[in-house]
Tab-separated table of C-alpha atoms in Angstrom:
chain	number	residue	atom	x	y	z
S	3	MET	CA	114.224	94.216	71.329
S	4	VAL	CA	116.839	91.895	72.751
S	5	ARG	CA	119.408	94.735	73.186
S	6	LEU	CA	116.559	97.327	75.202
S	7	ALA	CA	115.295	94.067	77.071
S	8	ALA	CA	118.635	92.912	78.411
S	9	ALA	CA	119.518	97.069	79.526
S	10	SER	CA	116.323	97.480	81.415
S	11	LEU	CA	116.461	93.503	82.986
S	12	VAL	CA	120.504	94.240	84.015
S	13	GLY	CA	119.707	97.750	85.282
S	14	THR	CA	116.311	96.438	87.539
S	15	ALA	CA	118.918	93.555	88.463
S	16	ILE	CA	121.584	96.033	89.901
S	17	GLU	CA	118.930	98.719	91.797
S	18	PHE	CA	117.080	95.439	93.167
S	19	PHE	CA	120.348	93.718	94.110
S	20	ASP	CA	121.208	97.369	96.265
S	21	PHE	CA	117.983	97.178	97.322
S	22	PHE	CA	117.506	93.726	99.141
S	23	VAL	CA	121.055	93.453	100.184
S	24	TYR	CA	119.888	95.857	103.221
S	25	GLY	CA	116.553	93.791	103.725
S	26	THR	CA	119.068	91.052	104.179
S	27	ALA	CA	121.476	92.819	106.134
S	28	ALA	CA	117.805	94.707	108.724
S	29	ALA	CA	116.972	90.833	108.939
S	30	LEU	CA	120.380	89.434	110.108
S	31	VAL	CA	122.719	91.813	111.204
S	32	LEU	CA	121.447	95.752	111.501
S	33	GLY	CA	119.733	95.548	114.822
S	34	PRO	CA	122.609	94.689	117.551
S	35	LEU	CA	125.056	97.054	115.361
S	36	PHE	CA	123.021	100.022	114.987
S	37	PHE	CA	120.527	99.620	117.875
S	38	PRO	CA	122.168	97.905	120.590
S	39	THR	CA	120.567	99.578	123.452
S	40	PHE	CA	117.326	98.076	122.162
S	41	SER	CA	115.704	94.592	123.137
S	42	PRO	CA	116.422	92.600	120.627
S	43	LEU	CA	112.482	92.553	119.146
S	44	ALA	CA	112.861	96.360	119.624
S	45	GLY	CA	116.200	96.366	117.631
S	46	THR	CA	114.639	94.595	114.869
S	47	LEU	CA	111.845	96.436	114.737
S	48	ALA	CA	114.382	99.963	114.539
S	49	ALA	CA	116.400	97.921	111.449
S	50	PHE	CA	113.289	96.832	109.928
S	51	GLY	CA	112.057	100.617	110.458
S	52	THR	CA	115.244	101.976	108.491
S	53	PHE	CA	114.301	99.590	105.913
S	54	ALA	CA	111.004	100.662	105.765
S	55	ALA	CA	112.285	104.385	104.902
S	56	GLY	CA	112.990	102.909	101.798
S	57	PHE	CA	109.490	102.380	100.914
S	58	LEU	CA	108.540	105.630	101.958
S	59	ALA	CA	110.893	107.323	99.737
S	60	ARG	CA	109.798	105.559	96.522
S	61	PRO	CA	106.571	107.506	95.886
S	62	LEU	CA	108.669	110.652	95.621
S	63	GLY	CA	111.142	109.476	93.650
S	64	SER	CA	108.706	108.007	91.014
S	65	VAL	CA	107.497	111.670	91.424
S	66	LEU	CA	111.030	113.492	90.835
S	67	PHE	CA	112.002	110.972	88.127
S	68	GLY	CA	108.129	110.167	86.777
S	69	HIS	CA	108.999	114.513	85.766
S	70	ILE	CA	112.042	113.683	84.348
S	71	GLY	CA	111.034	111.140	82.072
S	72	ASP	CA	107.405	112.803	80.826
S	73	ARG	CA	109.734	116.100	79.904
S	74	TYR	CA	112.643	115.373	79.057
S	75	GLY	CA	112.804	112.015	78.196
S	76	ARG	CA	112.961	108.132	79.609
S	77	ARG	CA	116.253	107.556	78.606
S	78	PRO	CA	117.832	110.243	81.369
S	79	VAL	CA	115.626	108.280	83.872
S	80	LEU	CA	117.709	105.616	83.476
S	81	PHE	CA	121.123	106.971	84.209
S	82	ALA	CA	120.332	109.030	87.373
S	83	SER	CA	118.357	106.516	89.079
S	84	LEU	CA	120.924	104.121	88.796
S	85	LEU	CA	123.715	106.614	89.672
S	86	LEU	CA	121.719	107.578	93.206
S	87	THR	CA	121.041	104.236	94.107
S	88	GLY	CA	124.385	102.557	93.610
S	89	CYS	CA	126.208	105.662	95.444
S	90	ALA	CA	124.074	105.470	97.971
S	91	THR	CA	124.373	102.099	98.344
S	92	VAL	CA	127.675	102.008	98.330
S	93	ALA	CA	127.785	104.442	101.558
S	94	VAL	CA	125.836	102.374	104.059
S	95	GLY	CA	128.670	100.097	103.844
S	96	CYS	CA	131.046	102.564	105.092
S	97	VAL	CA	128.836	104.141	107.925
S	98	PRO	CA	130.086	103.114	111.147
S	99	THR	CA	127.846	101.473	113.697
S	100	TYR	CA	126.743	102.437	117.186
S	101	ALA	CA	129.546	102.071	118.770
S	102	THR	CA	131.709	104.443	117.071
S	103	LEU	CA	129.487	107.504	116.087
S	104	GLY	CA	126.287	106.680	118.623
S	105	MET	CA	123.231	108.112	117.503
S	106	ALA	CA	124.201	109.148	114.300
S	107	ALA	CA	124.919	106.143	113.311
S	108	PRO	CA	121.368	104.719	112.353
S	109	VAL	CA	120.603	108.440	111.216
S	110	LEU	CA	122.874	108.546	108.801
S	111	LEU	CA	122.154	104.644	107.624
S	112	LEU	CA	118.158	105.992	107.758
S	113	LEU	CA	119.220	109.082	105.117
S	114	LEU	CA	121.302	106.486	102.571
S	115	ARG	CA	118.232	104.189	103.242
S	116	PHE	CA	116.057	106.955	102.028
S	117	LEU	CA	117.869	107.487	98.799
S	118	GLN	CA	118.029	104.290	97.901
S	119	GLY	CA	114.577	104.033	98.104
S	120	LEU	CA	114.589	107.624	95.981
S	121	GLY	CA	116.287	106.046	93.197
S	122	LEU	CA	114.771	103.056	93.027
S	123	GLY	CA	111.120	105.066	92.571
S	124	GLY	CA	112.793	106.293	89.455
S	125	GLU	CA	114.481	103.055	88.244
S	126	TRP	CA	111.018	100.723	87.614
S	127	GLY	CA	109.250	103.347	86.085
S	128	GLY	CA	112.194	104.560	83.072
S	129	ALA	CA	113.173	100.591	82.738
S	130	VAL	CA	109.620	99.514	82.207
S	131	LEU	CA	108.797	102.086	79.671
S	132	LEU	CA	112.034	101.684	77.718
S	133	THR	CA	110.936	98.181	76.803
S	134	ALA	CA	106.968	98.796	76.924
S	135	GLU	CA	107.153	102.353	74.603
S	136	HIS	CA	109.425	99.887	72.180
S	137	ALA	CA	107.335	96.696	71.873
S	138	PRO	CA	104.864	95.452	69.495
S	139	ALA	CA	101.388	95.571	70.774
S	140	HIS	CA	100.988	91.461	70.562
S	141	ARG	CA	104.247	90.863	72.691
S	142	ARG	CA	104.210	93.861	75.197
S	143	ALA	CA	103.838	91.969	78.132
S	144	LEU	CA	106.467	89.024	76.957
S	145	TRP	CA	108.871	92.042	76.836
S	146	SER	CA	107.669	94.309	79.794
S	147	SER	CA	108.262	91.197	81.550
S	148	PHE	CA	112.264	91.546	81.596
S	149	PRO	CA	112.625	94.662	83.812
S	150	GLN	CA	110.609	92.616	86.355
S	151	ILE	CA	113.090	89.608	86.212
S	152	GLY	CA	115.623	92.068	87.202
S	153	PRO	CA	114.391	91.664	91.009
S	154	ALA	CA	114.797	88.176	91.207
S	155	ILE	CA	118.207	88.434	89.699
S	156	GLY	CA	119.103	91.258	92.390
S	157	PHE	CA	117.396	89.140	95.405
S	158	LEU	CA	119.912	86.045	94.016
S	159	LEU	CA	122.996	88.164	93.948
S	160	ALA	CA	122.237	89.747	97.256
S	161	ASN	CA	121.130	87.109	98.784
S	162	GLY	CA	124.117	84.462	97.374
S	163	VAL	CA	126.657	87.109	98.519
S	164	MET	CA	125.268	87.240	102.235
S	165	LEU	CA	125.076	83.297	102.149
S	166	ALA	CA	128.733	82.910	101.239
S	167	LEU	CA	129.618	85.469	103.688
S	168	THR	CA	127.501	83.717	106.464
S	169	ALA	CA	129.073	80.437	105.559
S	170	GLY	CA	132.770	81.248	105.203
S	171	LEU	CA	132.824	83.735	108.193
S	172	SER	CA	133.188	83.201	111.629
S	173	ASP	CA	129.571	85.219	113.298
S	174	ALA	CA	132.532	87.557	114.730
S	175	GLU	CA	134.017	88.472	111.173
S	176	PHE	CA	130.781	88.655	109.147
S	177	ARG	CA	129.500	91.204	111.731
S	178	SER	CA	132.500	93.334	111.842
S	179	TRP	CA	133.101	93.565	108.165
S	180	GLY	CA	131.528	90.695	106.442
S	181	TRP	CA	127.884	92.253	105.846
S	182	ARG	CA	129.313	95.204	104.224
S	183	VAL	CA	130.888	93.605	101.496
S	184	PRO	CA	127.740	93.592	99.090
S	185	PHE	CA	127.387	97.207	99.692
S	186	TRP	CA	131.100	98.040	98.754
S	187	ALA	CA	130.269	95.328	95.244
S	188	ALA	CA	127.043	97.813	94.392
S	189	GLY	CA	129.440	100.555	92.963
S	190	LEU	CA	131.244	97.871	90.738
S	191	LEU	CA	127.973	96.580	89.646
S	192	ALA	CA	126.570	100.223	89.357
S	193	ALA	CA	129.304	101.608	86.979
S	194	ALA	CA	128.787	98.085	84.616
S	195	GLY	CA	125.174	99.647	84.448
S	196	LEU	CA	125.810	102.636	83.328
S	197	LEU	CA	128.233	101.726	80.495
S	198	LEU	CA	125.373	99.119	79.274
S	199	ARG	CA	122.846	101.943	79.046
S	200	SER	CA	125.049	104.516	77.888
S	201	SER	CA	123.700	103.987	74.023
S	202	LEU	CA	120.324	103.473	74.519
S	203	ALA	CA	118.166	105.284	72.484
S	204	GLU	CA	114.962	107.437	73.554
S	205	THR	CA	111.481	105.823	72.984
S	206	PRO	CA	109.662	106.489	70.012
S	207	GLN	CA	106.619	107.383	71.863
S	208	PHE	CA	108.451	109.947	73.719
S	209	GLU	CA	109.697	111.279	70.868
S	210	GLU	CA	106.367	111.833	68.854
S	211	LEU	CA	105.404	113.723	72.168
S	212	SER	CA	108.438	115.686	71.670
S	213	ALA	CA	107.876	116.316	68.105
S	214	SER	CA	104.197	117.702	68.194
S	215	GLY	CA	104.482	119.243	71.714
S	216	GLU	CA	102.265	117.720	73.550
S	217	ARG	CA	104.484	116.938	76.477
S	218	ALA	CA	102.970	117.333	79.745
S	219	GLY	CA	104.072	120.806	81.468
S	220	ALA	CA	103.245	119.829	85.016
S	221	PRO	CA	102.995	115.700	85.067
S	222	LEU	CA	102.026	115.171	88.661
S	223	ALA	CA	99.533	117.893	88.414
S	224	GLU	CA	98.054	116.300	85.452
S	225	VAL	CA	98.275	112.724	87.323
S	226	ALA	CA	96.288	114.464	90.241
S	227	ARG	CA	93.836	116.686	88.810
S	228	ASP	CA	92.920	113.578	85.799
S	229	HIS	CA	94.005	109.946	86.905
S	230	TRP	CA	93.659	110.433	91.231
S	231	ARG	CA	91.419	107.400	90.504
S	232	LEU	CA	93.610	105.150	89.113
S	233	VAL	CA	96.424	105.742	91.009
S	234	LEU	CA	94.548	104.879	93.996
S	235	LEU	CA	93.290	101.290	92.762
S	236	THR	CA	96.790	100.380	91.039
S	237	ALA	CA	98.483	100.825	94.399
S	238	GLY	CA	95.855	99.083	96.153
S	239	ALA	CA	96.170	96.379	93.887
S	240	LEU	CA	99.702	95.572	93.490
S	241	ALA	CA	99.955	96.358	97.753
S	242	VAL	CA	99.410	92.456	98.274
S	243	GLY	CA	102.371	91.566	95.778
S	244	TYR	CA	104.803	93.580	97.783
S	245	ALA	CA	103.363	92.391	101.292
S	246	ILE	CA	103.971	88.924	100.263
S	247	PHE	CA	107.230	89.323	99.063
S	248	TYR	CA	108.800	91.045	102.028
S	249	THR	CA	106.575	88.603	104.328
S	250	VAL	CA	109.095	85.870	102.040
S	251	SER	CA	111.899	87.606	101.713
S	252	THR	CA	112.681	89.954	104.868
S	253	TRP	CA	110.558	88.870	107.758
S	254	ALA	CA	110.838	85.128	106.790
S	255	LEU	CA	114.417	85.067	107.194
S	256	ALA	CA	114.271	87.487	110.919
S	257	TYR	CA	111.388	84.743	112.003
S	258	GLY	CA	113.241	81.608	110.948
S	259	THR	CA	116.520	82.394	112.418
S	260	GLU	CA	115.654	84.359	115.995
S	261	HIS	CA	111.913	82.322	116.725
S	262	LEU	CA	112.070	79.121	114.992
S	263	GLY	CA	116.224	78.264	115.374
S	264	VAL	CA	117.080	77.906	111.800
S	265	SER	CA	120.246	78.847	110.595
S	266	SER	CA	120.566	81.572	108.200
S	267	THR	CA	122.142	79.361	105.700
S	268	VAL	CA	119.075	77.490	105.584
S	269	MET	CA	116.774	80.218	105.560
S	270	LEU	CA	118.736	81.975	102.777
S	271	THR	CA	118.796	78.456	100.841
S	272	CYS	CA	114.766	77.918	100.905
S	273	VAL	CA	113.858	81.686	100.102
S	274	MET	CA	116.585	81.890	97.321
S	275	ALA	CA	115.411	78.642	95.422
S	276	ALA	CA	111.755	79.790	95.722
S	277	VAL	CA	112.790	83.197	93.969
S	278	ALA	CA	114.762	81.721	91.273
S	279	ILE	CA	112.092	79.467	90.062
S	280	LYS	CA	110.140	82.618	90.288
S	281	GLY	CA	112.224	84.768	87.865
S	282	ALA	CA	112.256	82.291	85.599
S	283	ALA	CA	108.336	81.677	85.565
S	284	THR	CA	107.899	85.449	85.109
S	285	PRO	CA	107.960	85.355	81.073
S	286	PHE	CA	106.041	82.444	80.365
S	287	VAL	CA	103.401	83.800	82.981
S	288	ALA	CA	103.876	87.192	80.514
S	289	LEU	CA	103.252	85.159	77.220
S	290	LEU	CA	99.902	84.520	79.031
S	291	ALA	CA	98.689	87.603	79.518
S	292	ASP	CA	99.521	88.585	75.916
S	293	ARG	CA	97.219	85.374	75.029
S	294	TRP	CA	94.331	86.083	77.805
S	295	GLY	CA	94.743	89.667	78.884
S	296	ARG	CA	96.221	91.136	82.243
S	297	ARG	CA	93.140	91.489	84.402
S	298	PRO	CA	92.530	87.852	84.645
S	299	LEU	CA	95.904	87.139	85.503
S	300	CYS	CA	96.278	89.262	88.361
S	301	LEU	CA	92.023	88.529	89.275
S	302	ALA	CA	93.676	85.018	89.682
S	303	GLY	CA	96.860	85.833	91.370
S	304	CYS	CA	95.193	87.564	94.054
S	305	ALA	CA	92.588	84.999	94.475
S	306	ALA	CA	95.563	82.285	94.870
S	307	SER	CA	97.544	84.649	97.462
S	308	ALA	CA	94.261	84.529	99.637
S	309	LEU	CA	94.405	81.179	99.660
S	310	TRP	CA	97.571	80.063	100.388
S	311	MET	CA	98.760	82.835	103.008
S	312	PHE	CA	97.914	80.049	106.122
S	313	PRO	CA	98.930	77.487	104.263
S	314	MET	CA	102.282	79.080	103.827
S	315	VAL	CA	102.587	80.269	107.883
S	316	ALA	CA	102.358	76.639	108.648
S	317	LEU	CA	104.520	75.055	106.338
S	318	LEU	CA	107.189	77.956	107.387
S	319	TYR	CA	106.705	77.237	111.393
S	320	THR	CA	107.150	73.081	111.060
S	321	ALA	CA	111.116	74.643	109.884
S	322	ARG	CA	111.703	71.836	108.168
S	323	PRO	CA	113.857	73.465	104.857
S	324	LEU	CA	111.605	71.502	102.207
S	325	LEU	CA	108.421	72.552	103.647
S	326	MET	CA	109.486	75.926	104.209
S	327	PHE	CA	110.701	75.904	100.443
S	328	LEU	CA	107.372	75.106	99.294
S	329	GLY	CA	105.614	77.825	101.325
S	330	PHE	CA	107.662	80.381	100.175
S	331	LEU	CA	107.386	79.052	96.378
S	332	GLY	CA	103.240	78.736	96.374
S	333	SER	CA	103.328	82.076	97.494
S	334	LEU	CA	105.937	83.389	95.091
S	335	LEU	CA	104.193	81.638	92.505
S	336	ALA	CA	101.022	83.843	93.247
S	337	PHE	CA	102.961	86.932	93.529
S	338	ILE	CA	104.595	86.954	90.030
S	339	THR	CA	101.020	85.964	88.167
S	340	MET	CA	100.442	89.351	89.101
S	341	PHE	CA	103.470	91.146	88.697
S	342	ALA	CA	104.912	89.375	85.608
S	343	VAL	CA	102.070	91.480	83.984
S	344	VAL	CA	102.047	94.730	85.678
S	345	ALA	CA	104.941	96.214	83.529
S	346	ALA	CA	102.598	96.290	80.460
S	347	TYR	CA	99.538	96.749	81.972
S	348	LEU	CA	100.263	100.217	84.217
S	349	PRO	CA	101.639	101.915	81.007
S	350	GLU	CA	98.900	101.134	79.100
S	351	LEU	CA	96.159	102.452	81.639
S	352	TYR	CA	98.358	106.140	81.344
S	353	GLU	CA	98.167	108.470	78.734
S	354	PRO	CA	101.783	108.886	76.871
S	355	ARG	CA	102.537	111.996	78.173
S	356	VAL	CA	102.108	111.375	81.694
S	357	ARG	CA	102.556	107.761	81.696
S	358	CYS	CA	106.373	107.921	83.495
S	359	THR	CA	104.612	109.842	86.182
S	360	GLY	CA	101.323	107.551	86.770
S	361	ALA	CA	102.728	104.012	86.333
S	362	ALA	CA	105.568	105.125	88.684
S	363	VAL	CA	103.523	106.569	91.152
S	364	GLY	CA	101.106	103.364	91.705
S	365	TYR	CA	103.347	101.252	91.501
S	366	ASN	CA	105.819	102.579	94.186
S	367	LEU	CA	102.900	103.965	96.490
S	368	ALA	CA	101.769	100.296	96.308
S	369	GLY	CA	105.323	99.496	97.787
S	370	VAL	CA	104.443	101.552	100.802
S	371	LEU	CA	101.415	100.100	101.515
S	372	GLY	CA	102.378	96.242	101.165
S	373	GLY	CA	106.338	96.538	101.594
S	374	ALA	CA	107.384	99.181	104.212
S	375	LEU	CA	104.976	98.144	107.078
S	376	THR	CA	104.084	94.066	106.232
S	377	PRO	CA	108.081	93.163	108.135
S	378	ILE	CA	107.390	95.318	110.972
S	379	VAL	CA	103.701	94.650	111.266
S	380	ALA	CA	104.271	90.874	110.930
S	381	THR	CA	107.250	90.912	113.604
S	382	THR	CA	104.929	92.506	115.796
S	383	LEU	CA	102.268	89.953	115.419
S	384	SER	CA	104.643	86.996	115.564
S	385	ASP	CA	105.971	88.382	118.855
S	386	GLY	CA	105.441	86.187	121.635
S	387	VAL	CA	103.212	83.319	119.914
S	388	SER	CA	103.919	80.051	121.261
S	389	GLY	CA	102.656	78.244	118.393
S	390	PRO	CA	101.834	79.051	114.329
S	391	PRO	CA	101.683	83.315	114.136
S	392	TRP	CA	98.249	82.969	112.266
S	393	GLY	CA	97.741	86.161	112.677
S	394	VAL	CA	100.550	87.108	110.355
S	395	ALA	CA	98.611	84.596	108.009
S	396	ALA	CA	95.579	86.467	108.625
S	397	TYR	CA	96.797	90.102	108.011
S	398	LEU	CA	97.686	88.993	104.523
S	399	THR	CA	94.878	87.329	103.501
S	400	LEU	CA	93.250	90.471	104.513
S	401	VAL	CA	95.319	92.267	101.723
S	402	ALA	CA	95.225	90.096	99.500
S	403	LEU	CA	91.210	90.431	99.874
S	404	VAL	CA	91.830	93.959	99.445
S	405	SER	CA	93.775	94.030	96.430
S	406	LEU	CA	91.591	91.953	94.618
S	407	GLY	CA	88.626	94.246	95.277
S	408	CYS	CA	90.855	96.910	93.535
S	409	PHE	CA	91.924	94.978	90.537
S	410	ALA	CA	88.374	93.684	89.631
S	411	LEU	CA	87.587	97.751	89.618
S	412	LEU	CA	90.365	97.938	86.988
S	413	PRO	CA	89.785	97.766	83.234
S	414	GLU	CA	91.327	94.846	80.604
S	415	THR	CA	93.984	96.866	78.486
S	416	LEU	CA	94.775	93.783	76.325
S	417	PRO	CA	94.754	95.005	72.270
S	418	GLU	CA	91.238	93.985	71.073
S	419	ARG	CA	92.892	92.185	68.079
S	420	ARG	CA	96.891	91.415	67.144
S	421	GLY	CA	99.573	93.995	66.219
S	422	ALA	CA	96.856	96.775	67.082
S	423	ASP	CA	98.377	99.996	68.172
S	424	THR	CA	97.431	100.562	72.347
S	425	LYS	CA	98.820	103.916	72.338
S	426	GLU	CA	95.503	105.268	73.826
S	427	ALA	CA	95.210	105.367	77.362
S	428	VAL	CA	92.434	103.736	79.497
S	429	THR	CA	91.722	106.632	81.864
S	430	ALA	CA	89.923	106.423	85.365
């Protein structure tokens, strides 16, 4: 389990490094480089539009790779998704700017971001099922939480590199070539991840399905026919987590630097410190889920999110590093109270024959609802506002309440007794 957890963690860290480095670049530099004819606001919105394309692609990636995972095994998904995301990310670092290619430059950027999202849409399902289907039932949440630490590590790597570059280079050097370095580094990380995953074994539950001839012939059709309500509920339930994370990690960077006059170095440091604590807290929250259940923690995280959004915006508006950090930390701790649990919760909700497709589609559809639109909505709501952007807080609170209602309609999946086999799914 240690080797499997490490492989899933490293892979998700690499793929989310690829995904997050684009979000940071979109907040800091892509607008003026690829949309120079736009106003500053319109350029930022356009950059966030290409950022959103990755989220729109993620459900499609979950369908494509979910089919592979349910028909041919979880293991092939881990290789194909990492390879696709790594290649697309390296290519982003090679795209000439608008000054060289004109409108072809943002079009290429959009296409490559779409391919990034396609690969990431498959990664989560494969990595989570690798641990969830190997783990003992009484520690399933703990072992399944390791892929959920990967995004924090990926974020810290991406922004650590960006922080070093913005601190060590002049503004002109960073805009000229420095922002491309993290994208080029993605190639080396992807190669290391593929090497690490080369010796992984297929999961026992998929091998049982193959031996018994019970693999789904058309996984997406089965999910759409028998589990559509469950997919919609899980997507709505998880939307608040995406909304919170990308408010903190993407919109707040742009807002702090453009509206509050805080340096990008300070903003990145505040966000990174909060993300580091969030990542460290993940396995401890998962242990609570193995003790008390999945659903209670998800409900608690949603409720905390709804209560914290207005204080978070108030603390951000102070532009004081310590207070901004506390605002971000409270938001991300509420977020991880839910997302440390879902890596065990979602697979347990679906029967094994369609688990890779169902869990991944619900998870990534939530990214469209909560992650793709949030930076755009928040930027629009905060534009021209002289005081704290309360509209952003109200929007996030509303999303949290909707997610709370969806979680309330989902069942509990914790085994009734320690060591029980939970292969049987709770279906919608």
